[in-house]
C-alpha positions in Angstrom: -31.3 25.1 12.7 -29.0 26.1 10.2 -25.1 25.7 10.6 -22.7 29.1 10.8 -20.7 29.4 8.1 -17.6 28.9 10.8 -19.0 25.5 11.2 -19.0 23.8 7.7 -16.4 22.1 6.1 -15.0 21.8 2.5 -16.2 18.3 0.4 -13.0 16.6 0.0 -13.8 13.7 -2.3 -10.4 11.7 -1.1 -12.1 11.0 2.1 -14.6 8.5 0.4 -11.7 7.2 -2.3 -11.3 4.2 -0.2 -10.5 1.3 -1.9 -8.5 0.5 -5.1 -11.7 -0.3 -7.0 -13.7 3.1 -5.8 -10.5 5.2 -7.1 -10.5 3.0 -10.7 -13.7 4.1 -11.5 -13.3 7.7 -9.9 -10.7 8.0 -12.5 -12.4 6.2 -15.2 -15.6 8.2 -15.2 -13.3 11.7 -14.8 -11.8 10.3 -18.1 -14.9 10.1 -19.8 -15.6 13.9 -19.3 -12.7 14.7 -21.7 -11.8 17.5 -19.2 -8.2 17.4 -18.6 -7.8 19.8 -15.8 -10.7 17.9 -14.2 -9.0 14.5 -14.7 -6.0 15.7 -13.2 -8.0 17.0 -10.1 -9.5 13.8 -9.3 -6.0 12.3 -9.7 -4.9 14.4 -7.0 -7.9 13.4 -4.8 -7.0 9.6 -5.5 -3.1 10.1 -4.4 -4.4 12.1 -1.5 -6.6 9.3 -0.6 -4.1 6.6 -0.9 -1.9 8.8 1.5 -4.5 9.1 4.0 -4.7 5.7 4.4 -1.0 5.0 4.7 -0.6 7.7 7.6 -3.8 5.6 8.9 -1.9 2.3 9.4 
């Protein structure tokens, strides 16, 4: 049985960036692409992940 579109959620990478080590690796891999826009988006994901972690305390 497939989900209806209304039930699907948007993938949010920040939900999986749960440790500083993972965040660092994520940024390092983004840098390797040479794509500045992509790197900026990844940095935003890390910043959001840090905020999520702080609000969960």
